[in-house]
PDB file of C-alpha atoms in Angstrom:
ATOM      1  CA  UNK A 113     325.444  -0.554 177.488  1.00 51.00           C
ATOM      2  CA  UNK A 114     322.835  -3.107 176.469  1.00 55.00           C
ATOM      3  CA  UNK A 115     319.944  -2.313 174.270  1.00 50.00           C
ATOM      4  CA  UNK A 116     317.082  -4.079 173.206  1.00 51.00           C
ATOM      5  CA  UNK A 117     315.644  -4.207 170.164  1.00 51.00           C
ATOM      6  CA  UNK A 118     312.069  -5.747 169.409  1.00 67.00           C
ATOM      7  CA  UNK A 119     312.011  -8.124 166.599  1.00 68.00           C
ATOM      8  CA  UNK A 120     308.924  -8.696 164.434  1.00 68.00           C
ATOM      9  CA  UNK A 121     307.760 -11.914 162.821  1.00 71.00           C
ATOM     10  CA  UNK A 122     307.994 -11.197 159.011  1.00 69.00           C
ATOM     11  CA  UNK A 123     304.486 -12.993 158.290  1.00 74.00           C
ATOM     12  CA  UNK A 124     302.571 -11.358 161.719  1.00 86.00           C
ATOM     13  CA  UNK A 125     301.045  -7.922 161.544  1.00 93.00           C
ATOM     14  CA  UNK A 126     302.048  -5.249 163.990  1.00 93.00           C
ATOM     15  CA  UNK A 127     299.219  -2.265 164.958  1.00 95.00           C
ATOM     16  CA  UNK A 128     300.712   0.954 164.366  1.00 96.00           C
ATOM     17  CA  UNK A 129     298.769   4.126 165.183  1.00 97.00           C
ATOM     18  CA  UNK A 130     299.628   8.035 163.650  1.00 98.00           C
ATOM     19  CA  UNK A 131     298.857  11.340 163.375  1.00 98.00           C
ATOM     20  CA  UNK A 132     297.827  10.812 159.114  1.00 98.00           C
ATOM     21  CA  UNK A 133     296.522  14.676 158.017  1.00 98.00           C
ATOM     22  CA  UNK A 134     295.622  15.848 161.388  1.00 97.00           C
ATOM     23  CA  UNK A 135     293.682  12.786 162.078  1.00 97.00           C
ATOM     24  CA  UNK A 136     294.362   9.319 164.443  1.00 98.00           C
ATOM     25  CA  UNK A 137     294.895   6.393 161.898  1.00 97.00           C
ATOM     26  CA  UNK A 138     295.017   2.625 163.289  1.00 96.00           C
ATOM     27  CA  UNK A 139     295.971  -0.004 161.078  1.00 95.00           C
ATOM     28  CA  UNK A 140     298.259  -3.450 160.956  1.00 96.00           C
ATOM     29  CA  UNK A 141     301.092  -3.628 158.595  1.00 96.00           C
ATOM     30  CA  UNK A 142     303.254  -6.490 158.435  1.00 95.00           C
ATOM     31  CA  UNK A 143     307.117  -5.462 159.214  1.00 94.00           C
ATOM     32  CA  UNK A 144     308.268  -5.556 155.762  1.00 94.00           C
ATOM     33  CA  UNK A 145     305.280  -3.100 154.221  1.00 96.00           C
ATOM     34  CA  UNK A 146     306.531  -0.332 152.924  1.00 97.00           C
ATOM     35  CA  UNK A 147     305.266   3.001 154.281  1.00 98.00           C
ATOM     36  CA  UNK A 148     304.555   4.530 150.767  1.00 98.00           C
ATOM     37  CA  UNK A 149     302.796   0.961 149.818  1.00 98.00           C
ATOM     38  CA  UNK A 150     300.854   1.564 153.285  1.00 98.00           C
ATOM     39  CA  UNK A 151     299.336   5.210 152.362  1.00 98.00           C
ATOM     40  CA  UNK A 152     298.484   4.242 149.030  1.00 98.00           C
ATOM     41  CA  UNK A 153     297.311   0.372 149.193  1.00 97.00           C
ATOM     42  CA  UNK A 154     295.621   0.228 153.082  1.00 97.00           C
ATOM     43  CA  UNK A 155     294.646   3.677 153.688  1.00 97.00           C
ATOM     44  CA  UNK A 156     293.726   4.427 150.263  1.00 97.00           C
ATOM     45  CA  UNK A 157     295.867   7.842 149.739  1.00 97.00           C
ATOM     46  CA  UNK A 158     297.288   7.515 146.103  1.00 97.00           C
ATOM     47  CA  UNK A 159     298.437  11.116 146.050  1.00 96.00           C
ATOM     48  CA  UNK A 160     301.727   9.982 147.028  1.00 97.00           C
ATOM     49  CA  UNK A 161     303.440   8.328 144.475  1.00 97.00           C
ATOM     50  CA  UNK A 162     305.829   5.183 144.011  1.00 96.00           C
ATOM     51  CA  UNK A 163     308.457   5.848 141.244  1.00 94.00           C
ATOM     52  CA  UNK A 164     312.074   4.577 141.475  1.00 92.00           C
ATOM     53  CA  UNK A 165     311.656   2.452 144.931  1.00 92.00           C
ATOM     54  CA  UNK A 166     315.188   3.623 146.066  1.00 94.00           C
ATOM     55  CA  UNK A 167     314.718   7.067 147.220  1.00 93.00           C
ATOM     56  CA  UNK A 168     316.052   8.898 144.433  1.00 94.00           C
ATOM     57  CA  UNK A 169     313.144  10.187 142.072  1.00 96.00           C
ATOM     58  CA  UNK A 170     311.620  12.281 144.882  1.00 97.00           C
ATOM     59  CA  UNK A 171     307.762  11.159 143.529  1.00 97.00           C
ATOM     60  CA  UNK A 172     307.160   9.724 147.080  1.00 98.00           C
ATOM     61  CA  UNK A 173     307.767  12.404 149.358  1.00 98.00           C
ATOM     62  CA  UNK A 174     305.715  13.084 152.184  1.00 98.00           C
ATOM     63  CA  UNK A 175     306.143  14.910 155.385  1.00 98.00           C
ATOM     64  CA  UNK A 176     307.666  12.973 158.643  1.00 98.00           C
ATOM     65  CA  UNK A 177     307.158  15.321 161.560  1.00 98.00           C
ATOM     66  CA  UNK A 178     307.498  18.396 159.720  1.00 96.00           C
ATOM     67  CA  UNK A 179     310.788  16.758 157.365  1.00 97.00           C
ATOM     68  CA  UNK A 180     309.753  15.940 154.068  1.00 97.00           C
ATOM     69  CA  UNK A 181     311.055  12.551 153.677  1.00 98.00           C
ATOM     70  CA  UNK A 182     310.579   9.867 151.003  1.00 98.00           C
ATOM     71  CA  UNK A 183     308.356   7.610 152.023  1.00 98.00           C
ATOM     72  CA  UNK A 184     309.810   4.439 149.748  1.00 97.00           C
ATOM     73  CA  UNK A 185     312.625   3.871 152.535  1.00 97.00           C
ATOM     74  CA  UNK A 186     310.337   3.353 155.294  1.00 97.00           C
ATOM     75  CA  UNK A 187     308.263   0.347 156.559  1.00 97.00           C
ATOM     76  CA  UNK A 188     305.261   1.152 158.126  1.00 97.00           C
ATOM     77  CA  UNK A 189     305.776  -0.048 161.625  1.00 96.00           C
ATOM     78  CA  UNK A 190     308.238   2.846 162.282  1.00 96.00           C
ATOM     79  CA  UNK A 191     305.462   5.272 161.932  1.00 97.00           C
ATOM     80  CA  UNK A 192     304.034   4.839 165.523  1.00 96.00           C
ATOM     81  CA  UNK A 193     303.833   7.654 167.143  1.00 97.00           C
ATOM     82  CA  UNK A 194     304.820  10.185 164.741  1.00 98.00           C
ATOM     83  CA  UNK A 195     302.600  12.745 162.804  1.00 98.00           C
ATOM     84  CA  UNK A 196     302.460  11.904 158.813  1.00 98.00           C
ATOM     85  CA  UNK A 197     301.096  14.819 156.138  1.00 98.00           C
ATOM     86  CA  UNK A 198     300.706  13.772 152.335  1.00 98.00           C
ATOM     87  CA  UNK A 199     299.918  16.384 149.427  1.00 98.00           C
ATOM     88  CA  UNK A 200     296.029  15.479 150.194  1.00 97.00           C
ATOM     89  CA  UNK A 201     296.744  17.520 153.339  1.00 97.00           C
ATOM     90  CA  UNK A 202     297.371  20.527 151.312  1.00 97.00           C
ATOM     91  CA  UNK A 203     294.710  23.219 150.416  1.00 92.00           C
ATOM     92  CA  UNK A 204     291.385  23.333 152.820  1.00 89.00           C
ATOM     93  CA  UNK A 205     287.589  22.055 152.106  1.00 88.00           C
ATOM     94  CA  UNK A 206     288.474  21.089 148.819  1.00 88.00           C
ATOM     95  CA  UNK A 207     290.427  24.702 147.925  1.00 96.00           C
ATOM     96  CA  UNK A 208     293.901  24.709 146.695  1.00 97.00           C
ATOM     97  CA  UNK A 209     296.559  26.228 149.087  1.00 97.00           C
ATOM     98  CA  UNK A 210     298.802  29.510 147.655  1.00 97.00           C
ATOM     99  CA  UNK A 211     301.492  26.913 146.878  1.00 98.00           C
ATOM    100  CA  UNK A 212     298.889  24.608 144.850  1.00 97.00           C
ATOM    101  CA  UNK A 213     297.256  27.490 142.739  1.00 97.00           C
ATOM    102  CA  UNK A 214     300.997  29.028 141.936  1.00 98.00           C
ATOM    103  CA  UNK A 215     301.656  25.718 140.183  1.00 97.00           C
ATOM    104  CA  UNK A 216     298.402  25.930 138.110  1.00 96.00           C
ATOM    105  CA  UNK A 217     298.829  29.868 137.015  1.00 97.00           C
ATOM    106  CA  UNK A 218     302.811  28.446 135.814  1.00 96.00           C
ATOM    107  CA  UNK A 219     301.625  25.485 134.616  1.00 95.00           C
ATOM    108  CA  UNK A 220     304.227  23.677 136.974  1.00 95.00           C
ATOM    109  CA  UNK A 221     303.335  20.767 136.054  1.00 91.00           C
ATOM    110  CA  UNK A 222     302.881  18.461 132.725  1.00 90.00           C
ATOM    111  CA  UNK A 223     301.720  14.545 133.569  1.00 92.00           C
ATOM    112  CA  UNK A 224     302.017  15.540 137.565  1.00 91.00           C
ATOM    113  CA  UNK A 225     303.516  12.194 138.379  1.00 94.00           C
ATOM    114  CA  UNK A 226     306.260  14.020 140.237  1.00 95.00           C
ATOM    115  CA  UNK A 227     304.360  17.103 141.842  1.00 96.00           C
ATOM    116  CA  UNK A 228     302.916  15.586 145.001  1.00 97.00           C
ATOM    117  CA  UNK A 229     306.404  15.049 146.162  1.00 98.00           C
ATOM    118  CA  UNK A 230     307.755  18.230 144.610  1.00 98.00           C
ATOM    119  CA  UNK A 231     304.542  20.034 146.472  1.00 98.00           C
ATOM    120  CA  UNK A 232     305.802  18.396 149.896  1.00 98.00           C
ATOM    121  CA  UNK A 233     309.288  19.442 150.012  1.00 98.00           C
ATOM    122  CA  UNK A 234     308.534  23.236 148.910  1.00 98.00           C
ATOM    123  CA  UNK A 235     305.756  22.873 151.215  1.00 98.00           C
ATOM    124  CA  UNK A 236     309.121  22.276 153.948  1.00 97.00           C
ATOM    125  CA  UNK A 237     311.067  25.158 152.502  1.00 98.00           C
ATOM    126  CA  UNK A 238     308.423  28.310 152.034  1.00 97.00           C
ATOM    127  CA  UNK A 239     307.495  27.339 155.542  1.00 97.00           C
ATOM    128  CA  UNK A 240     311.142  26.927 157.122  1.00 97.00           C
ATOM    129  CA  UNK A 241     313.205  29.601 154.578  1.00 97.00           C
ATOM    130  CA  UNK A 242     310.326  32.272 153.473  1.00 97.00           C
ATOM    131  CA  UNK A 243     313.402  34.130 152.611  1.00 97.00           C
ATOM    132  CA  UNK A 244     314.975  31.279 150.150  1.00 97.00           C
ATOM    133  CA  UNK A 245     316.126  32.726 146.754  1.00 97.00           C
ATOM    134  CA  UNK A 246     315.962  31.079 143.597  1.00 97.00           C
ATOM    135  CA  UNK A 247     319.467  28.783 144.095  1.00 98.00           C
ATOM    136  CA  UNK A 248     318.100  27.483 147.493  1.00 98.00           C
ATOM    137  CA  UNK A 249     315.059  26.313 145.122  1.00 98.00           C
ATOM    138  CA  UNK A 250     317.000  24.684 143.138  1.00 97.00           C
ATOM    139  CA  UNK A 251     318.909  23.210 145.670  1.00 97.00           C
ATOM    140  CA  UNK A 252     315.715  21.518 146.695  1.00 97.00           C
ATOM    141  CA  UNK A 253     314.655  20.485 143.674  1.00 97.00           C
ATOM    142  CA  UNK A 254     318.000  18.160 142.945  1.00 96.00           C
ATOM    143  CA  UNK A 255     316.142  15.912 145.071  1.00 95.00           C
ATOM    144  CA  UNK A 256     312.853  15.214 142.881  1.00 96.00           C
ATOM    145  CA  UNK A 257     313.171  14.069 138.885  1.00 94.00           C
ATOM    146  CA  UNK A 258     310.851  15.641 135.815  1.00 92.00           C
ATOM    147  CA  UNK A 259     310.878  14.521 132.604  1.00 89.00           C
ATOM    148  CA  UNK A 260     307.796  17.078 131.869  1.00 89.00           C
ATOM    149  CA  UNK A 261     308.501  20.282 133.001  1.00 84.00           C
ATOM    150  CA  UNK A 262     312.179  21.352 132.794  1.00 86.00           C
ATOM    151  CA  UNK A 263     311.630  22.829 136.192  1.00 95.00           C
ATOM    152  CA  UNK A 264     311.043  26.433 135.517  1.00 96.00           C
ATOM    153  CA  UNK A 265     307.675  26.742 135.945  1.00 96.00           C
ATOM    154  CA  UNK A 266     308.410  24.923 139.306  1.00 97.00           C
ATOM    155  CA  UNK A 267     310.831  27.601 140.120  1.00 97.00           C
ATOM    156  CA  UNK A 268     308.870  30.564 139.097  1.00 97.00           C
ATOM    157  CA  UNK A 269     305.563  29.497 141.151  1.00 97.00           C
ATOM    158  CA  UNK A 270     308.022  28.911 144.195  1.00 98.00           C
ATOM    159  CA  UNK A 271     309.401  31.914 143.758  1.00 98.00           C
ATOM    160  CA  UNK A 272     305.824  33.535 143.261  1.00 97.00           C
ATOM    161  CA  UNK A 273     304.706  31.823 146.778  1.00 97.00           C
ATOM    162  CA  UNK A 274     307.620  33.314 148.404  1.00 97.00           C
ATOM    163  CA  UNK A 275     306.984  36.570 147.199  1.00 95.00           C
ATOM    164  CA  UNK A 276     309.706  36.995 144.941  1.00 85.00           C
ATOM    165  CA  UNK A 277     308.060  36.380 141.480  1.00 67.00           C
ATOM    166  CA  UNK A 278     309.498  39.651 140.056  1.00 55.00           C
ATOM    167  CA  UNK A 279     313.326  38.544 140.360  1.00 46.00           C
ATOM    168  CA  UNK A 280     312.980  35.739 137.799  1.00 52.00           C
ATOM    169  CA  UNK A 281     312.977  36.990 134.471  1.00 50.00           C
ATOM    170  CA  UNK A 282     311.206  39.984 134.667  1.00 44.00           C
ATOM    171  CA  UNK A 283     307.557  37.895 135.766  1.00 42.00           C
TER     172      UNK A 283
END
């Protein structure tokens, strides 16, 4: 079996065109732009943030389709196609969604460097597990680092959002 693979010109620009927030984007990226560098830098959406570069801090993660995914270990150009959400798609007309307002009655977060990705992939798991317990939370949370917050306050407004807020130390 042959394949065929289309090769890019490091120094030309390729148009790529996705589904950004529920909304058609358009833009040229060169092949070796990084998708996280391509949210923030062209299309002006700093929510997402760049931390370690090598897809281990978690501070980049956005959602891919529906998977959160970190957005540091993608180029641009392999977003044609597909449908891209950000933590700026959370919440409506300016209101924060149940997820969103959780973290701010826990104070969930400290400096917030790490929360839009931590948002994202809880985002993933109260919509695909609304029946994840406290250790599936944590499970989640191995992926994203905080210096700040110790990560109960994270737990407890998950666990508020999925309804289980009285099973954690007594809240």
């Amino acid at each position: 079996m042959r394949y065929s693979m289309q090769y890019l010109k490091a120094d030309s620009k390729t148009d790529i065109k996705f589904y950004l927030n529920g909304k058609l984007v358009q833009g040229m990226a060169e092949p070796r732009r990084l998708l996280v560098d391509f949210l923030r830098h062209d299309l002006g959406l700093t929510g997402t943030h760049v931390g370690c570069e090598h897809g281990v801090c978690g501070a980049c993660t956005i959602r891919i389709n529906g998977k959160a995914t970190r957005s540091c270990l993608l180029y641009a150009v392999q977003m044609s196609g597909k449908t891209i959400e950000t933590v700026e798609a959370l919440g409506n007309n300016g209101k924060l969604n149940s997820l969103q307002r959780a973290f701010q009655k826990h104070h969930a977060l400290q400096c917030g460097f790490c929360t839009p990705g931590i948002l994202m992939s809880l985002t993933q798991l109260i919509e695909e597990e609304p029946d994840a317990d406290e250790e599936r939370i944590k499970d989640i949370l191995t992926g994203h680092l905080c210096r700040c917050t110790g990560y109960e306050n994270i737990i407890l407004a998950a666990l508020e959002v999925l309804g289980k807020e009285e099973g954690k130390n007594g809240v």
